[in-house]
Amino acid sequence: MSSSAPGPVFSLREIPFSHHGSWFCFSPVVAEGTYADEVHLVSHQTGMHPIMKVVPESGAAVTATPHRLSWTRDEGRIDLAYESADTVRVRGLGLGLRLLAADPVLTPFSGPYFYRDPVDGSYVFTVYQTGRRYRITVLGGQAEPLGTQALGAAERGVVLSGDWEIAVEEYETARAPYTTTTSFEQVVTAARAEFDAFAAAVAPWRGEATPAAELAAYVLWSATVRPAGFVTRPAVLMSKHWMDKVWSWDHCFNAIALGAGLPGLAWDQYRLPFDHQDGAGALPDSVTHSEVLHNFVKPPIHGWALRHLPPPPDPADTYRLLERWTGFWLTARRAPGHELPHYQHGNDSGWDNATTFDAERVVETADLAAFLVLQLRELARLAPGPDAAARWNAQADRMRDALLAELWDGERFVARGALSGRTRSSSSLLELMPIVLGEELPQPVRAVLAAGIERHLTAFGLATELPDSPHYQDDGYWRGPIWAPSTVLIEDGLRRAGYPELADEISARFRALCEKSGFAENFDARTGQGLRDRAYTWTAAAYLILSAAHERRGRST
């Protein structure tokens, strides 16, 4: 992005306005699938909580770019920019603003309390939902307070008119009075420089052929939070909408997208779930500010991901953690006498409601075995000596051979009930996922998988359920919509299996989909419309991964 370019302009209904490291954002999205009329300051500490609504004088139009959020009406305007991860500056020139508590009711256990601080004259909300304070310091002009020290139901906040400027901060219990010598325009310039540096690092190849690259970089940059609570490292949340967690496979795609340009941040993404590995070696289902969930797990794609990351800064520790994660699957998730491990529910696979799990949930599946073969190969590569490497490779061979002997019926891969022993096939794309094994599969198997994958390819990308299946649903989560992770995994496997043309087509269609419909959690496979959470980082990461690889291939020809 050149210094004179305004940067990508985006809709707040699609993507929140935020800043690298911040735990809050500005968005009209205030809960899952819930859109308010006004832009809100929404915090993601202890969950997703709307704190304040930003209400300019009626008729103001809002515009968002990575470094500035603006409301304009006639000759008046309001501008907002991040000075730091926990502080924004807001300036009004001839346009008034009401900054009000989102929740009008204070009870003994919920809501906002609002008061004027006698120490520095600032106005402060202390909010039960986040356990944090939000301080408004008036830097210029006049503020009329509403509802200070009020209990129960009341309108609380400040009213600003004429020309004015304020700072708004999120913090814990106390901090020194806010002071600054930095002008508002200097704040905007610094915010812009931070984003520009990030975009240059993660997408140095961007240009006219990759029109969504800067916005993809912004989605990742703005969804990153600083360490707090259970988030032990700088972390790219899946979204600063309601999917404000790190799930233990989503993080791999963000790590890969960041790996070439920001390897330190990439390794933080990869390692974060391992910081919460339990005694059995399992990774948590998800991590967020105030909770770590272990009720499910996620698929072991971490060996596959290592193939796409720069060398680990601590190979011995990476080996140890991956060994424990793999050991969980080989012990806790293999029934006595079984070579193949099992999922306990579709959620364990990451494909929560895929038709693979319709008949039974506790199943041995081909995708799981394939991922573990790759993970065992990575352990062999990282092993401290030849004996350990040989042991891991032997286990990988045994797992691959069992996969082919027990789940390949000559025409397709099937899933097998770990308790019942019954086998079943479905029309889910998940059952074609063993293509990730690439060259490790016999050529006839690769050919069948590639043909099956092609049947799932719509004008916009890979449908997760065959579009002519009776179980297909346009907004059926993993029963039809196009998803980023399945796209990236299958595209990579096809290349290693010897089907680069099909991989090229899948990459091109998904990239075009993102350029048309943004970075939604998933997409309608028939229309390309974005579905669910509309600012999902692994989707942005997939666009960057596929675009970077496409640009590299173009340069090498």
PDB file of N, CA and C in Angstrom, residues 481-542:
ATOM      1  N   PRO A 481     -21.647 -26.063   2.755  1.00  0.00           N
ATOM      2  CA  PRO A 481     -20.857 -24.846   2.515  1.00  0.00           C
ATOM      3  C   PRO A 481     -19.372 -25.104   2.258  1.00  0.00           C
ATOM      4  N   ILE A 482     -18.774 -24.138   1.594  1.00  0.00           N
ATOM      5  CA  ILE A 482     -17.338 -24.140   1.315  1.00  0.00           C
ATOM      6  C   ILE A 482     -16.606 -23.597   2.534  1.00  0.00           C
ATOM      7  N   TRP A 483     -15.539 -24.278   2.918  1.00  0.00           N
ATOM      8  CA  TRP A 483     -14.729 -23.863   4.066  1.00  0.00           C
ATOM      9  C   TRP A 483     -13.261 -23.712   3.643  1.00  0.00           C
ATOM     10  N   ALA A 484     -12.571 -22.817   4.336  1.00  0.00           N
ATOM     11  CA  ALA A 484     -11.155 -22.590   4.043  1.00  0.00           C
ATOM     12  C   ALA A 484     -10.260 -23.776   4.377  1.00  0.00           C
ATOM     13  N   PRO A 485     -10.356 -24.401   5.556  1.00  0.00           N
ATOM     14  CA  PRO A 485      -9.374 -25.438   5.899  1.00  0.00           C
ATOM     15  C   PRO A 485      -9.438 -26.658   4.993  1.00  0.00           C
ATOM     16  N   SER A 486     -10.652 -27.091   4.660  1.00  0.00           N
ATOM     17  CA  SER A 486     -10.765 -28.235   3.754  1.00  0.00           C
ATOM     18  C   SER A 486     -10.172 -27.886   2.397  1.00  0.00           C
ATOM     19  N   THR A 487     -10.358 -26.650   1.965  1.00  0.00           N
ATOM     20  CA  THR A 487      -9.802 -26.211   0.691  1.00  0.00           C
ATOM     21  C   THR A 487      -8.278 -26.282   0.699  1.00  0.00           C
ATOM     22  N   VAL A 488      -7.657 -25.733   1.725  1.00  0.00           N
ATOM     23  CA  VAL A 488      -6.194 -25.683   1.787  1.00  0.00           C
ATOM     24  C   VAL A 488      -5.602 -27.086   1.911  1.00  0.00           C
ATOM     25  N   LEU A 489      -6.181 -27.912   2.778  1.00  0.00           N
ATOM     26  CA  LEU A 489      -5.658 -29.260   2.970  1.00  0.00           C
ATOM     27  C   LEU A 489      -5.758 -30.085   1.692  1.00  0.00           C
ATOM     28  N   ILE A 490      -6.903 -30.027   1.024  1.00  0.00           N
ATOM     29  CA  ILE A 490      -7.091 -30.833  -0.179  1.00  0.00           C
ATOM     30  C   ILE A 490      -6.266 -30.290  -1.334  1.00  0.00           C
ATOM     31  N   GLU A 491      -6.193 -28.979  -1.474  1.00  0.00           N
ATOM     32  CA  GLU A 491      -5.372 -28.387  -2.532  1.00  0.00           C
ATOM     33  C   GLU A 491      -3.924 -28.830  -2.391  1.00  0.00           C
ATOM     34  N   ASP A 492      -3.412 -28.831  -1.180  1.00  0.00           N
ATOM     35  CA  ASP A 492      -2.036 -29.249  -0.939  1.00  0.00           C
ATOM     36  C   ASP A 492      -1.854 -30.731  -1.236  1.00  0.00           C
ATOM     37  N   GLY A 493      -2.804 -31.551  -0.796  1.00  0.00           N
ATOM     38  CA  GLY A 493      -2.698 -32.983  -1.044  1.00  0.00           C
ATOM     39  C   GLY A 493      -2.746 -33.330  -2.519  1.00  0.00           C
ATOM     40  N   LEU A 494      -3.599 -32.651  -3.264  1.00  0.00           N
ATOM     41  CA  LEU A 494      -3.686 -32.907  -4.702  1.00  0.00           C
ATOM     42  C   LEU A 494      -2.356 -32.631  -5.400  1.00  0.00           C
ATOM     43  N   ARG A 495      -1.668 -31.582  -5.003  1.00  0.00           N
ATOM     44  CA  ARG A 495      -0.373 -31.278  -5.633  1.00  0.00           C
ATOM     45  C   ARG A 495       0.621 -32.408  -5.383  1.00  0.00           C
ATOM     46  N   ARG A 496       0.650 -32.900  -4.148  1.00  0.00           N
ATOM     47  CA  ARG A 496       1.602 -33.965  -3.826  1.00  0.00           C
ATOM     48  C   ARG A 496       1.164 -35.314  -4.396  1.00  0.00           C
ATOM     49  N   ALA A 497      -0.129 -35.426  -4.730  1.00  0.00           N
ATOM     50  CA  ALA A 497      -0.637 -36.657  -5.325  1.00  0.00           C
ATOM     51  C   ALA A 497      -0.480 -36.677  -6.841  1.00  0.00           C
ATOM     52  N   GLY A 498      -0.046 -35.546  -7.420  1.00  0.00           N
ATOM     53  CA  GLY A 498       0.162 -35.505  -8.861  1.00  0.00           C
ATOM     54  C   GLY A 498      -0.989 -34.949  -9.655  1.00  0.00           C
ATOM     55  N   TYR A 499      -1.818 -34.091  -9.029  1.00  0.00           N
ATOM     56  CA  TYR A 499      -2.959 -33.476  -9.715  1.00  0.00           C
ATOM     57  C   TYR A 499      -2.886 -31.954  -9.606  1.00  0.00           C
ATOM     58  N   PRO A 500      -1.828 -31.360 -10.157  1.00  0.00           N
ATOM     59  CA  PRO A 500      -1.659 -29.909  -9.993  1.00  0.00           C
ATOM     60  C   PRO A 500      -2.727 -29.096 -10.709  1.00  0.00           C
ATOM     61  N   GLU A 501      -3.244 -29.573 -11.823  1.00  0.00           N
ATOM     62  CA  GLU A 501      -4.252 -28.795 -12.546  1.00  0.00           C
ATOM     63  C   GLU A 501      -5.530 -28.661 -11.727  1.00  0.00           C
ATOM     64  N   LEU A 502      -5.969 -29.745 -11.107  1.00  0.00           N
ATOM     65  CA  LEU A 502      -7.164 -29.682 -10.256  1.00  0.00           C
ATOM     66  C   LEU A 502      -6.883 -28.794  -9.044  1.00  0.00           C
ATOM     67  N   ALA A 503      -5.689 -28.914  -8.476  1.00  0.00           N
ATOM     68  CA  ALA A 503      -5.320 -28.047  -7.349  1.00  0.00           C
ATOM     69  C   ALA A 503      -5.341 -26.580  -7.769  1.00  0.00           C
ATOM     70  N   ASP A 504      -4.835 -26.287  -8.956  1.00  0.00           N
ATOM     71  CA  ASP A 504      -4.849 -24.909  -9.456  1.00  0.00           C
ATOM     72  C   ASP A 504      -6.277 -24.383  -9.551  1.00  0.00           C
ATOM     73  N   GLU A 505      -7.178 -25.204 -10.045  1.00  0.00           N
ATOM     74  CA  GLU A 505      -8.565 -24.761 -10.221  1.00  0.00           C
ATOM     75  C   GLU A 505      -9.231 -24.515  -8.875  1.00  0.00           C
ATOM     76  N   ILE A 506      -8.993 -25.379  -7.917  1.00  0.00           N
ATOM     77  CA  ILE A 506      -9.560 -25.200  -6.580  1.00  0.00           C
ATOM     78  C   ILE A 506      -9.023 -23.915  -5.954  1.00  0.00           C
ATOM     79  N   SER A 507      -7.724 -23.688  -6.082  1.00  0.00           N
ATOM     80  CA  SER A 507      -7.115 -22.469  -5.544  1.00  0.00           C
ATOM     81  C   SER A 507      -7.717 -21.235  -6.204  1.00  0.00           C
ATOM     82  N   ALA A 508      -7.816 -21.253  -7.523  1.00  0.00           N
ATOM     83  CA  ALA A 508      -8.324 -20.082  -8.234  1.00  0.00           C
ATOM     84  C   ALA A 508      -9.754 -19.768  -7.851  1.00  0.00           C
ATOM     85  N   ARG A 509     -10.585 -20.790  -7.731  1.00  0.00           N
ATOM     86  CA  ARG A 509     -11.994 -20.543  -7.399  1.00  0.00           C
ATOM     87  C   ARG A 509     -12.143 -20.029  -5.966  1.00  0.00           C
ATOM     88  N   PHE A 510     -11.357 -20.561  -5.048  1.00  0.00           N
ATOM     89  CA  PHE A 510     -11.473 -20.078  -3.670  1.00  0.00           C
ATOM     90  C   PHE A 510     -10.960 -18.648  -3.555  1.00  0.00           C
ATOM     91  N   ARG A 511      -9.865 -18.342  -4.228  1.00  0.00           N
ATOM     92  CA  ARG A 511      -9.354 -16.969  -4.168  1.00  0.00           C
ATOM     93  C   ARG A 511     -10.360 -15.987  -4.759  1.00  0.00           C
ATOM     94  N   ALA A 512     -10.966 -16.368  -5.874  1.00  0.00           N
ATOM     95  CA  ALA A 512     -11.988 -15.507  -6.479  1.00  0.00           C
ATOM     96  C   ALA A 512     -13.194 -15.356  -5.555  1.00  0.00           C
ATOM     97  N   LEU A 513     -13.536 -16.416  -4.844  1.00  0.00           N
ATOM     98  CA  LEU A 513     -14.646 -16.361  -3.881  1.00  0.00           C
ATOM     99  C   LEU A 513     -14.377 -15.332  -2.787  1.00  0.00           C
ATOM    100  N   CYS A 514     -13.174 -15.342  -2.234  1.00  0.00           N
ATOM    101  CA  CYS A 514     -12.823 -14.367  -1.192  1.00  0.00           C
ATOM    102  C   CYS A 514     -12.827 -12.950  -1.748  1.00  0.00           C
ATOM    103  N   GLU A 515     -12.360 -12.786  -2.962  1.00  0.00           N
ATOM    104  CA  GLU A 515     -12.343 -11.454  -3.579  1.00  0.00           C
ATOM    105  C   GLU A 515     -13.755 -10.940  -3.818  1.00  0.00           C
ATOM    106  N   LYS A 516     -14.701 -11.841  -4.017  1.00  0.00           N
ATOM    107  CA  LYS A 516     -16.094 -11.470  -4.246  1.00  0.00           C
ATOM    108  C   LYS A 516     -16.871 -11.316  -2.943  1.00  0.00           C
ATOM    109  N   SER A 517     -16.660 -12.239  -1.999  1.00  0.00           N
ATOM    110  CA  SER A 517     -17.549 -12.353  -0.837  1.00  0.00           C
ATOM    111  C   SER A 517     -16.859 -12.161   0.506  1.00  0.00           C
ATOM    112  N   GLY A 518     -15.562 -11.811   0.503  1.00  0.00           N
ATOM    113  CA  GLY A 518     -14.891 -11.517   1.757  1.00  0.00           C
ATOM    114  C   GLY A 518     -14.385 -12.768   2.450  1.00  0.00           C
ATOM    115  N   PHE A 519     -14.287 -12.686   3.769  1.00  0.00           N
ATOM    116  CA  PHE A 519     -13.611 -13.716   4.557  1.00  0.00           C
ATOM    117  C   PHE A 519     -14.557 -14.308   5.598  1.00  0.00           C
ATOM    118  N   ALA A 520     -15.677 -14.784   5.119  1.00  0.00           N
ATOM    119  CA  ALA A 520     -16.683 -15.349   6.010  1.00  0.00           C
ATOM    120  C   ALA A 520     -16.213 -16.682   6.576  1.00  0.00           C
ATOM    121  N   GLU A 521     -16.867 -17.100   7.650  1.00  0.00           N
ATOM    122  CA  GLU A 521     -16.582 -18.397   8.265  1.00  0.00           C
ATOM    123  C   GLU A 521     -16.739 -19.517   7.234  1.00  0.00           C
ATOM    124  N   ASN A 522     -17.796 -19.462   6.437  1.00  0.00           N
ATOM    125  CA  ASN A 522     -17.973 -20.391   5.325  1.00  0.00           C
ATOM    126  C   ASN A 522     -18.868 -19.724   4.285  1.00  0.00           C
ATOM    127  N   PHE A 523     -19.085 -20.411   3.164  1.00  0.00           N
ATOM    128  CA  PHE A 523     -19.770 -19.797   2.028  1.00  0.00           C
ATOM    129  C   PHE A 523     -20.796 -20.763   1.432  1.00  0.00           C
ATOM    130  N   ASP A 524     -21.898 -20.212   0.978  1.00  0.00           N
ATOM    131  CA  ASP A 524     -22.880 -20.986   0.236  1.00  0.00           C
ATOM    132  C   ASP A 524     -22.217 -21.509  -1.039  1.00  0.00           C
ATOM    133  N   ALA A 525     -22.207 -22.830  -1.208  1.00  0.00           N
ATOM    134  CA  ALA A 525     -21.493 -23.424  -2.335  1.00  0.00           C
ATOM    135  C   ALA A 525     -22.188 -23.182  -3.668  1.00  0.00           C
ATOM    136  N   ARG A 526     -23.468 -22.831  -3.631  1.00  0.00           N
ATOM    137  CA  ARG A 526     -24.198 -22.585  -4.879  1.00  0.00           C
ATOM    138  C   ARG A 526     -24.120 -21.125  -5.319  1.00  0.00           C
ATOM    139  N   THR A 527     -24.135 -20.206  -4.349  1.00  0.00           N
ATOM    140  CA  THR A 527     -24.194 -18.779  -4.692  1.00  0.00           C
ATOM    141  C   THR A 527     -22.906 -18.030  -4.382  1.00  0.00           C
ATOM    142  N   GLY A 528     -22.062 -18.586  -3.523  1.00  0.00           N
ATOM    143  CA  GLY A 528     -20.853 -17.883  -3.097  1.00  0.00           C
ATOM    144  C   GLY A 528     -21.085 -16.888  -1.979  1.00  0.00           C
ATOM    145  N   GLN A 529     -22.302 -16.788  -1.463  1.00  0.00           N
ATOM    146  CA  GLN A 529     -22.602 -15.825  -0.401  1.00  0.00           C
ATOM    147  C   GLN A 529     -21.883 -16.211   0.887  1.00  0.00           C
ATOM    148  N   GLY A 530     -21.313 -15.205   1.579  1.00  0.00           N
ATOM    149  CA  GLY A 530     -20.686 -15.448   2.864  1.00  0.00           C
ATOM    150  C   GLY A 530     -21.714 -15.793   3.924  1.00  0.00           C
ATOM    151  N   LEU A 531     -21.361 -16.745   4.808  1.00  0.00           N
ATOM    152  CA  LEU A 531     -22.268 -17.222   5.845  1.00  0.00           C
ATOM    153  C   LEU A 531     -21.623 -17.108   7.222  1.00  0.00           C
ATOM    154  N   ARG A 532     -22.480 -17.023   8.237  1.00  0.00           N
ATOM    155  CA  ARG A 532     -22.089 -17.054   9.654  1.00  0.00           C
ATOM    156  C   ARG A 532     -21.194 -15.862   9.986  1.00  0.00           C
ATOM    157  N   ASP A 533     -20.148 -16.099  10.787  1.00  0.00           N
ATOM    158  CA  ASP A 533     -19.237 -15.019  11.174  1.00  0.00           C
ATOM    159  C   ASP A 533     -18.536 -14.507   9.917  1.00  0.00           C
ATOM    160  N   ARG A 534     -18.580 -13.191   9.701  1.00  0.00           N
ATOM    161  CA  ARG A 534     -18.144 -12.659   8.408  1.00  0.00           C
ATOM    162  C   ARG A 534     -16.719 -12.109   8.409  1.00  0.00           C
ATOM    163  N   ALA A 535     -15.990 -12.307   9.482  1.00  0.00           N
ATOM    164  CA  ALA A 535     -14.595 -11.814   9.527  1.00  0.00           C
ATOM    165  C   ALA A 535     -13.717 -12.878  10.165  1.00  0.00           C
ATOM    166  N   TYR A 536     -13.584 -14.001   9.480  1.00  0.00           N
ATOM    167  CA  TYR A 536     -12.952 -15.186  10.048  1.00  0.00           C
ATOM    168  C   TYR A 536     -11.492 -15.261   9.611  1.00  0.00           C
ATOM    169  N   THR A 537     -10.603 -15.400  10.583  1.00  0.00           N
ATOM    170  CA  THR A 537      -9.188 -15.268  10.251  1.00  0.00           C
ATOM    171  C   THR A 537      -8.643 -16.444   9.464  1.00  0.00           C
ATOM    172  N   TRP A 538      -9.139 -17.669   9.712  1.00  0.00           N
ATOM    173  CA  TRP A 538      -8.551 -18.757   8.937  1.00  0.00           C
ATOM    174  C   TRP A 538      -8.959 -18.666   7.463  1.00  0.00           C
ATOM    175  N   THR A 539     -10.076 -18.002   7.179  1.00  0.00           N
ATOM    176  CA  THR A 539     -10.440 -17.768   5.786  1.00  0.00           C
ATOM    177  C   THR A 539      -9.485 -16.762   5.153  1.00  0.00           C
ATOM    178  N   ALA A 540      -9.208 -15.667   5.872  1.00  0.00           N
ATOM    179  CA  ALA A 540      -8.225 -14.698   5.388  1.00  0.00           C
ATOM    180  C   ALA A 540      -6.855 -15.344   5.247  1.00  0.00           C
ATOM    181  N   ALA A 541      -6.491 -16.192   6.217  1.00  0.00           N
ATOM    182  CA  ALA A 541      -5.210 -16.882   6.145  1.00  0.00           C
ATOM    183  C   ALA A 541      -5.145 -17.788   4.919  1.00  0.00           C
ATOM    184  N   ALA A 542      -6.238 -18.494   4.629  1.00  0.00           N
ATOM    185  CA  ALA A 542      -6.259 -19.382   3.464  1.00  0.00           C
ATOM    186  C   ALA A 542      -6.065 -18.590   2.176  1.00  0.00           C
TER     187      ALA A 542
END
